[in-house]
Amino acid sequence: MSTAATPPLDRFSMPDATGHFGPYGGVFVPETLMTALQELAAAYEKARKDPGFLNELRQHLKEFAGRPTELYFASRLTEHCGGAKIYLKREDLLHTGAHKINNALAQALLAKRMGKKRIIAETGAGQHGVATAAACAKFGLECVVYMGAHDMERQALNVFRMRLMGAEVRGVEAGQKTLKEAINEAMRDWVTNVRSTHYILGTAYGSHPYPMMVRDFHRVIGLEAKEQILAREGRLPDELIACVGGGSNAIGLFFEFLEEPNIRMTGVEAGGHGIKRGEHAARFAGGRLGVLQGCKTFLLQDANGQIELTHSVSAGLDYAAVGPEHAFYRDRGRIEFAFATDDEVLETFQLCSRLEGIIPALESTHALFHAVKRAKALSKDKIIIANLSGRGDKDVQQVAKILGHKG
Ligand SMILES: *Cc1c(COP(=O)(O)O)cnc(C)c1O
């Protein structure tokens, strides 16, 4: 990428009025949903400038979700690496166990303001479904969660959690019976019930205004981290690292720092079994430009544009497309991308548990793997912040099974 021709960055200028981040993003939905998206964009535009909305949201994030989260110095992991200091942004300590509650609470509050009494959502592993079910229970909203039948089997405990909190979980039998099909069903529901219903999308993806809105609802991660590192170290960090599924926890951490030229930012994708067709979910390692589920972006596809199968040990990163804002900043050379394979992740999962007494989500462990690698390469006066996007309790059964097989 040539930097000479690149105009100075203004992070607030993205997306443009048509919902584009450069060539990425936009609106690709059936005619019947155009009005709903415009209505949502207008409602959000009002809410984001309304101190009443922002104060109420801040209060719920504090009392219900548990913000602010700590910025934790991982001393033994740091010592183990022998280089840069590793700090962990502890989103794993939030209610329901991951960063997803930031967005679910905010969108539920917005839906309430819009007079919508019914919420729908998609979920893959069930983390976004659980966060949405919790937010809906809190606000007394009807909640329907679409989930692939295959995922329902794999994540039975999360299905039970959602049902306990009053949500209806609808199994989707189409195709691979996973996240992509669940999103299709949620879109279909929305087309039919658009007057009464708000669709709480779970990541910085889809048609405008979702990528922007979800990003904004996670900006609190970076805002807190900036304040915390300045208080603790008296300066900004050298590197930021986060895992990237759709991209919400990563852009939430990165956004506040985008205009700081000396901070290196890396998004870590799922390398699965390695970069072979159908064996991973590293869109920037094997993907190209296309349109999927409302959004133009980098995606894994075959020569005819059919969506490729994906694989990752972590369900939350196992998606064929990536949020449009990440594609934009990658082109500019502002955010770099790496990947971690299943084996690397399983090793780091055990390392972090053993050294820090923290069991990380498999998704977050992708970021930790890269943080460990970078810490080893950097000198002791450098500082890395890695986003610990969620806790790993949900993953221990799966890991036990895999490690058992390996002896
Ligand atoms: C869902 C999830 C992710 C991936 O989603 P992003 O939108 O890319 O952040 C990462 N970590 C955890 C713990 C998750 O639950």
Coordinates of C-alpha atoms and ligand atoms in Angstrom, one line a residue:
M1 CA 0.0 0.0 0.0
S2 CA 1.3 3.5 -0.9
T3 CA 0.9 5.8 2.1
A4 CA 1.9 8.9 0.2
A5 CA -1.4 9.2 -1.6
T6 CA -3.5 8.4 1.5
P7 CA -5.3 11.4 3.0
P8 CA -5.1 11.9 6.7
L9 CA -7.3 9.7 8.7
D10 CA -10.5 10.9 10.5
R11 CA -12.0 8.0 12.2
F12 CA -15.3 9.7 12.6
S13 CA -15.7 10.2 8.9
M14 CA -16.4 6.5 8.5
P15 CA -18.7 5.2 7.2
D16 CA -19.9 7.8 4.6
A17 CA -23.5 8.8 4.2
T18 CA -24.3 5.7 2.1
G19 CA -22.9 3.4 4.8
H20 CA -19.6 2.7 3.0
F21 CA -16.1 2.3 4.4
G22 CA -14.3 3.0 1.1
P23 CA -15.5 0.2 -1.3
Y24 CA -16.8 -1.9 1.6
G25 CA -20.1 -2.1 3.5
G26 CA -23.2 -0.5 2.1
V27 CA -26.8 -1.8 2.1
F28 CA -27.7 -5.1 0.3
V29 CA -31.2 -6.1 1.5
P30 CA -34.6 -6.9 0.0
E31 CA -36.7 -3.8 -0.8
T32 CA -39.0 -4.6 2.2
L33 CA -36.2 -4.0 4.6
M34 CA -35.0 -0.7 3.3
T35 CA -37.5 1.3 5.3
A36 CA -36.6 -0.6 8.5
L37 CA -32.9 0.1 8.0
Q38 CA -33.6 3.8 7.3
E39 CA -35.9 4.0 10.4
L40 CA -33.2 2.3 12.5
A41 CA -30.4 4.7 11.2
A42 CA -32.6 7.7 12.0
A43 CA -33.5 6.4 15.5
Y44 CA -29.8 5.7 16.2
E45 CA -28.7 9.1 14.9
K46 CA -31.0 10.7 17.4
A47 CA -30.1 8.4 20.3
R48 CA -26.4 8.8 19.9
K49 CA -26.7 12.5 20.5
D50 CA -29.2 12.3 23.3
P51 CA -27.7 12.6 26.8
G52 CA -30.8 10.9 28.2
F53 CA -30.1 7.7 26.1
L54 CA -26.4 7.8 26.7
N55 CA -26.8 8.3 30.5
E56 CA -29.3 5.5 30.8
L57 CA -27.1 3.2 28.7
R58 CA -24.1 4.0 30.9
Q59 CA -26.0 3.2 34.0
H60 CA -27.1 -0.2 32.7
L61 CA -23.6 -1.0 31.5
K62 CA -22.4 -0.3 35.0
E63 CA -25.1 -1.9 37.1
F64 CA -26.2 -4.8 35.0
A65 CA -23.1 -5.6 32.8
G66 CA -20.3 -4.7 35.3
R67 CA -18.4 -1.9 33.5
P68 CA -15.8 -0.7 33.7
T69 CA -13.8 -3.9 33.2
E70 CA -10.2 -4.1 34.6
L71 CA -7.1 -3.6 32.5
Y72 CA -5.1 -6.4 34.0
F73 CA -1.3 -6.7 34.0
A74 CA -0.6 -10.4 33.1
S75 CA 2.7 -10.6 35.1
R76 CA 3.4 -14.3 34.8
L77 CA 2.6 -14.4 31.1
T78 CA 4.8 -11.4 30.6
E79 CA 7.6 -13.0 32.6
H80 CA 7.2 -16.2 30.6
C81 CA 7.7 -14.3 27.3
G82 CA 10.6 -12.3 28.7
G83 CA 9.8 -9.2 26.6
A84 CA 7.0 -6.6 26.3
K85 CA 4.5 -6.2 29.1
I86 CA 1.2 -7.8 28.4
Y87 CA -2.0 -6.2 29.6
L88 CA -5.4 -7.9 29.3
K89 CA -8.6 -5.9 28.8
R90 CA -11.0 -8.1 30.9
E91 CA -14.2 -8.2 28.9
D92 CA -14.4 -11.8 30.2
L93 CA -15.6 -10.4 33.5
L94 CA -18.8 -8.9 32.1
H95 CA -22.2 -10.3 32.8
T96 CA -22.9 -13.3 30.5
G97 CA -19.2 -13.7 30.0
A98 CA -18.2 -11.7 26.9
H99 CA -18.1 -8.3 25.3
K100 CA -21.4 -9.1 23.5
I101 CA -23.5 -7.7 26.3
N102 CA -22.3 -4.1 25.5
N103 CA -24.1 -4.2 22.1
A104 CA -27.1 -6.4 23.2
L105 CA -28.0 -4.0 26.0
A106 CA -27.6 -0.9 23.9
Q107 CA -29.7 -2.2 21.0
A108 CA -32.4 -3.5 23.3
L109 CA -32.6 0.0 24.9
L110 CA -32.7 1.5 21.4
A111 CA -35.5 -0.9 20.4
K112 CA -37.5 0.1 23.5
R113 CA -37.2 3.8 22.5
M114 CA -38.4 2.9 19.0
G115 CA -41.5 1.3 20.5
K116 CA -40.6 -2.2 19.3
K117 CA -41.7 -4.9 21.7
R118 CA -40.3 -7.9 19.9
I119 CA -36.6 -8.7 19.5
I120 CA -35.0 -11.3 17.2
A121 CA -31.4 -12.3 17.0
E122 CA -29.1 -14.8 15.4
T123 CA -26.5 -16.8 17.3
G124 CA -23.7 -19.2 16.4
A125 CA -22.2 -20.6 19.6
G126 CA -24.9 -19.0 21.6
Q127 CA -23.0 -16.1 23.2
H128 CA -24.8 -13.4 21.4
G129 CA -28.1 -15.2 22.0
V130 CA -27.5 -15.4 25.7
A131 CA -26.5 -11.7 25.9
T132 CA -29.6 -10.8 23.9
A133 CA -31.9 -13.0 26.1
A134 CA -30.5 -11.4 29.2
A135 CA -31.0 -7.8 27.9
C136 CA -34.6 -8.7 26.8
A137 CA -35.5 -10.2 30.1
K138 CA -34.2 -7.1 31.8
F139 CA -36.3 -4.8 29.7
G140 CA -39.3 -7.0 29.4
L141 CA -39.1 -7.5 25.7
E142 CA -40.2 -10.6 23.7
C143 CA -37.2 -12.5 22.4
V144 CA -36.8 -15.0 19.6
V145 CA -33.3 -16.4 18.8
Y146 CA -32.5 -18.2 15.6
M147 CA -29.8 -20.9 15.9
G148 CA -28.6 -23.6 13.5
A149 CA -29.8 -27.0 14.6
H150 CA -26.3 -28.3 14.5
D151 CA -25.1 -25.5 16.8
M152 CA -28.0 -26.2 19.2
E153 CA -26.7 -29.7 19.7
R154 CA -23.1 -28.5 20.2
Q155 CA -24.1 -25.7 22.5
A156 CA -27.0 -27.2 24.4
L157 CA -26.1 -25.4 27.6
N158 CA -26.4 -22.0 26.0
V159 CA -29.8 -23.0 24.5
F160 CA -30.9 -23.9 28.1
R161 CA -29.6 -20.5 29.4
M162 CA -31.5 -18.6 26.8
R163 CA -34.7 -20.5 27.5
L164 CA -34.3 -20.0 31.3
M165 CA -34.2 -16.2 30.6
G166 CA -37.4 -16.4 28.7
A167 CA -36.2 -16.5 25.1
E168 CA -37.7 -18.7 22.4
V169 CA -34.9 -20.5 20.6
R170 CA -35.8 -21.6 17.0
G171 CA -33.7 -24.2 15.4
V172 CA -32.8 -23.8 11.7
E173 CA -32.6 -26.9 9.7
A174 CA -31.3 -25.4 6.3
G175 CA -27.9 -25.9 4.8
Q176 CA -25.0 -26.5 7.2
K177 CA -27.4 -25.7 10.1
T178 CA -25.0 -23.2 11.6
L179 CA -24.6 -19.4 11.9
K180 CA -25.0 -18.4 8.2
E181 CA -28.4 -20.2 8.0
A182 CA -29.5 -18.7 11.3
I183 CA -28.8 -15.1 9.9
N184 CA -30.9 -16.0 6.8
E185 CA -33.8 -17.0 9.0
A186 CA -33.6 -14.0 11.2
M187 CA -33.7 -11.8 8.1
R188 CA -36.7 -13.6 6.8
D189 CA -38.5 -13.1 10.2
W190 CA -37.6 -9.4 10.1
V191 CA -39.0 -8.9 6.6
T192 CA -42.4 -10.4 7.8
N193 CA -42.6 -8.7 11.2
V194 CA -40.7 -5.4 10.6
R195 CA -43.3 -3.2 12.2
S196 CA -43.2 -4.8 15.7
T197 CA -39.7 -6.2 15.6
H198 CA -36.1 -5.0 16.0
Y199 CA -33.3 -7.3 14.8
I200 CA -30.3 -7.2 17.3
L201 CA -27.4 -8.2 15.1
G202 CA -24.4 -9.5 17.1
T203 CA -21.3 -8.2 15.4
A204 CA -20.0 -5.2 13.4
Y205 CA -21.3 -6.7 10.2
G206 CA -24.4 -6.6 7.9
S207 CA -26.0 -3.6 6.2
H208 CA -25.7 0.0 7.3
P209 CA -26.2 1.2 10.1
Y210 CA -25.3 -2.1 11.8
P211 CA -21.5 -2.1 11.4
M212 CA -21.3 1.5 12.6
M213 CA -23.8 1.2 15.4
V214 CA -22.3 -2.1 16.8
R215 CA -18.8 -0.5 16.6
D216 CA -20.0 2.5 18.6
F217 CA -21.6 0.4 21.2
H218 CA -18.3 -1.3 21.8
R219 CA -16.1 1.8 21.7
V220 CA -16.3 1.8 25.5
I221 CA -13.7 -0.9 25.5
G222 CA -11.0 1.3 23.9
L223 CA -12.1 4.4 25.8
E224 CA -11.7 2.7 29.1
A225 CA -8.4 1.0 28.0
K226 CA -6.9 4.3 27.0
E227 CA -7.7 6.0 30.4
Q228 CA -6.5 2.9 32.3
I229 CA -3.2 2.5 30.5
L230 CA -2.5 6.3 30.9
A231 CA -3.2 6.0 34.6
R232 CA -1.1 2.9 35.0
E233 CA 1.9 3.5 32.7
G234 CA 1.6 7.2 32.0
R235 CA 1.7 6.6 28.2
L236 CA -0.1 4.9 25.4
P237 CA 0.6 1.3 24.4
D238 CA 2.8 0.2 21.6
E239 CA 0.5 -2.6 20.3
L240 CA -3.1 -3.5 20.4
I241 CA -4.3 -7.1 19.6
A242 CA -7.8 -8.5 19.3
C243 CA -9.4 -11.5 17.7
V244 CA -11.7 -10.9 14.7
G245 CA -14.9 -12.9 13.9
G246 CA -17.2 -10.2 12.5
G247 CA -14.9 -7.7 14.1
S248 CA -16.9 -6.1 17.0
N249 CA -14.5 -6.6 20.0
A250 CA -11.5 -5.6 17.8
I251 CA -13.0 -2.4 16.4
G252 CA -14.3 -1.6 19.9
L253 CA -10.8 -1.7 21.3
F254 CA -9.0 -0.2 18.2
F255 CA -11.3 2.7 17.4
E256 CA -10.1 5.1 20.0
F257 CA -6.5 4.7 18.9
L258 CA -6.9 4.7 15.1
E259 CA -5.4 8.2 14.8
E260 CA -2.3 7.4 16.9
P261 CA 0.3 6.7 14.2
N262 CA 2.7 4.9 16.5
I263 CA 0.4 2.2 17.8
R264 CA 0.5 -1.0 15.9
M265 CA -2.9 -2.8 15.7
T266 CA -3.4 -6.4 14.8
G267 CA -6.6 -8.4 14.2
V268 CA -6.2 -12.1 14.6
E269 CA -8.4 -14.4 12.5
A270 CA -9.1 -18.2 12.8
G271 CA -6.4 -20.2 11.0
G272 CA -8.2 -23.5 11.8
H273 CA -6.3 -26.4 10.4
G274 CA -4.2 -24.1 8.2
I275 CA -4.9 -22.0 5.1
K276 CA -6.4 -24.7 2.9
R277 CA -9.8 -24.4 1.3
G278 CA -12.6 -25.1 3.8
E279 CA -10.2 -25.5 6.7
H280 CA -10.1 -22.0 8.2
A281 CA -11.9 -18.7 8.6
A282 CA -9.0 -16.3 7.8
R283 CA -10.8 -14.1 5.3
F284 CA -7.8 -11.9 4.7
A285 CA -5.6 -14.9 4.1
G286 CA -7.8 -16.7 1.6
G287 CA -10.7 -14.4 0.7
R288 CA -11.6 -11.7 -1.8
L289 CA -14.3 -9.1 -2.4
G290 CA -17.9 -10.2 -2.5
V291 CA -21.3 -9.7 -1.0
L292 CA -22.8 -11.8 1.8
Q293 CA -25.8 -11.1 4.1
G294 CA -26.2 -7.5 3.4
C295 CA -22.5 -6.4 3.2
K296 CA -19.8 -6.0 0.6
T297 CA -16.5 -7.2 2.1
F298 CA -13.7 -9.8 2.1
L299 CA -15.1 -13.2 2.1
L300 CA -14.2 -16.8 1.5
Q301 CA -15.7 -18.0 -1.7
D302 CA -14.9 -20.4 -4.6
A303 CA -14.3 -19.4 -8.2
N304 CA -18.0 -19.1 -8.9
G305 CA -18.7 -16.9 -5.8
Q306 CA -20.2 -19.7 -3.8
I307 CA -19.5 -19.3 -0.1
E308 CA -16.7 -21.7 1.1
L309 CA -17.1 -23.9 4.1
T310 CA -15.2 -22.6 7.1
H311 CA -13.6 -24.2 10.2
S312 CA -12.3 -23.1 13.5
V313 CA -12.0 -24.6 17.0
S314 CA -13.8 -21.4 18.2
A315 CA -17.4 -21.1 17.0
G316 CA -17.3 -17.3 17.5
L317 CA -14.7 -16.8 14.8
D318 CA -16.2 -19.4 12.3
Y319 CA -17.8 -17.1 9.7
A320 CA -17.0 -16.7 6.0
A321 CA -17.0 -12.8 5.9
V322 CA -15.4 -10.0 7.9
G323 CA -16.7 -6.6 9.1
P324 CA -16.3 -3.9 6.4
E325 CA -14.5 -1.4 8.5
H326 CA -11.6 -3.9 9.0
A327 CA -11.3 -4.4 5.3
F328 CA -11.1 -0.7 4.9
Y329 CA -8.3 -0.2 7.5
R330 CA -6.4 -3.1 6.2
D331 CA -6.3 -1.5 2.7
R332 CA -4.9 1.6 4.4
G333 CA -2.3 -0.4 6.2
R334 CA -3.7 0.9 9.5
I335 CA -4.8 -2.5 10.9
E336 CA -2.8 -5.6 10.2
F337 CA -4.1 -9.1 10.2
A338 CA -2.6 -12.4 11.4
F339 CA -4.1 -15.8 12.1
A340 CA -3.7 -18.5 14.8
T341 CA -4.3 -22.2 14.1
D342 CA -6.4 -24.5 16.3
D343 CA -3.3 -26.1 17.7
E344 CA -1.6 -22.8 18.5
V345 CA -4.8 -21.7 20.2
L346 CA -5.2 -24.9 22.3
E347 CA -1.6 -24.5 23.5
T348 CA -2.1 -20.9 24.5
F349 CA -5.4 -21.7 26.2
Q350 CA -3.6 -24.0 28.6
L351 CA -0.7 -21.6 29.0
C352 CA -2.9 -18.7 30.0
S353 CA -4.9 -20.9 32.3
R354 CA -1.9 -22.2 34.0
L355 CA 0.2 -19.0 34.3
E356 CA -2.6 -16.5 35.0
G357 CA -5.4 -18.4 36.6
I358 CA -7.7 -17.1 33.8
I359 CA -9.4 -19.5 31.4
P360 CA -9.9 -17.5 28.2
A361 CA -12.6 -18.0 25.5
L362 CA -11.1 -19.9 22.6
E363 CA -11.9 -16.8 20.4
S364 CA -9.9 -14.5 22.7
T365 CA -7.1 -17.1 22.8
H366 CA -6.4 -16.3 19.2
A367 CA -5.4 -12.7 20.3
L368 CA -3.5 -14.1 23.2
F369 CA -1.4 -16.4 20.9
H370 CA -0.4 -13.4 18.9
A371 CA 0.3 -11.3 22.0
V372 CA 2.6 -13.9 23.3
K373 CA 4.5 -14.0 20.0
R374 CA 4.8 -10.2 19.9
A375 CA 5.9 -10.0 23.5
K376 CA 8.7 -12.4 22.9
A377 CA 9.9 -10.3 19.9
L378 CA 9.7 -6.9 21.7
S379 CA 11.9 -5.4 24.4
K380 CA 10.8 -5.1 28.0
D381 CA 10.0 -1.4 27.8
K382 CA 7.2 -2.0 25.3
I383 CA 3.5 -2.4 26.1
I384 CA 0.9 -4.6 24.5
I385 CA -2.9 -4.6 25.3
A386 CA -4.7 -7.7 24.2
N387 CA -8.5 -7.9 24.4
L388 CA -9.7 -10.8 26.5
S389 CA -13.1 -10.7 24.8
G390 CA -14.7 -13.5 26.8
R391 CA -14.2 -16.2 29.4
G392 CA -13.6 -19.9 28.5
D393 CA -16.0 -21.7 30.8
K394 CA -18.1 -22.4 27.7
D395 CA -15.2 -24.1 26.0
V396 CA -13.7 -26.4 28.7
Q397 CA -15.8 -29.4 27.7
Q398 CA -14.8 -29.2 24.1
V399 CA -11.1 -28.6 25.0
A400 CA -11.2 -31.6 27.4
K401 CA -12.5 -33.7 24.6
I402 CA -9.9 -32.6 22.1
L403 CA -7.0 -32.9 24.5
G404 CA -8.3 -36.3 25.6
H405 CA -8.2 -37.5 22.0
K406 CA -4.6 -36.3 21.7
G407 CA -3.6 -38.0 24.9
Ligands
LIG1 C1 -18.6 -13.7 19.4 C2 -17.3 -13.6 20.1 C3 -16.1 -13.1 19.3 C4 -16.2 -12.8 17.9 O1 -17.0 -11.7 17.6 P1 -16.4 -10.3 17.1 O2 -17.6 -9.6 16.6 O3 -15.4 -10.5 16.1 O4 -15.9 -9.7 18.4 C5 -14.9 -13.0 20.0 N1 -14.8 -13.4 21.3 C6 -15.9 -13.8 22.0 C7 -15.6 -14.2 23.4 C8 -17.1 -14.0 21.4 O5 -18.1 -14.4 22.1

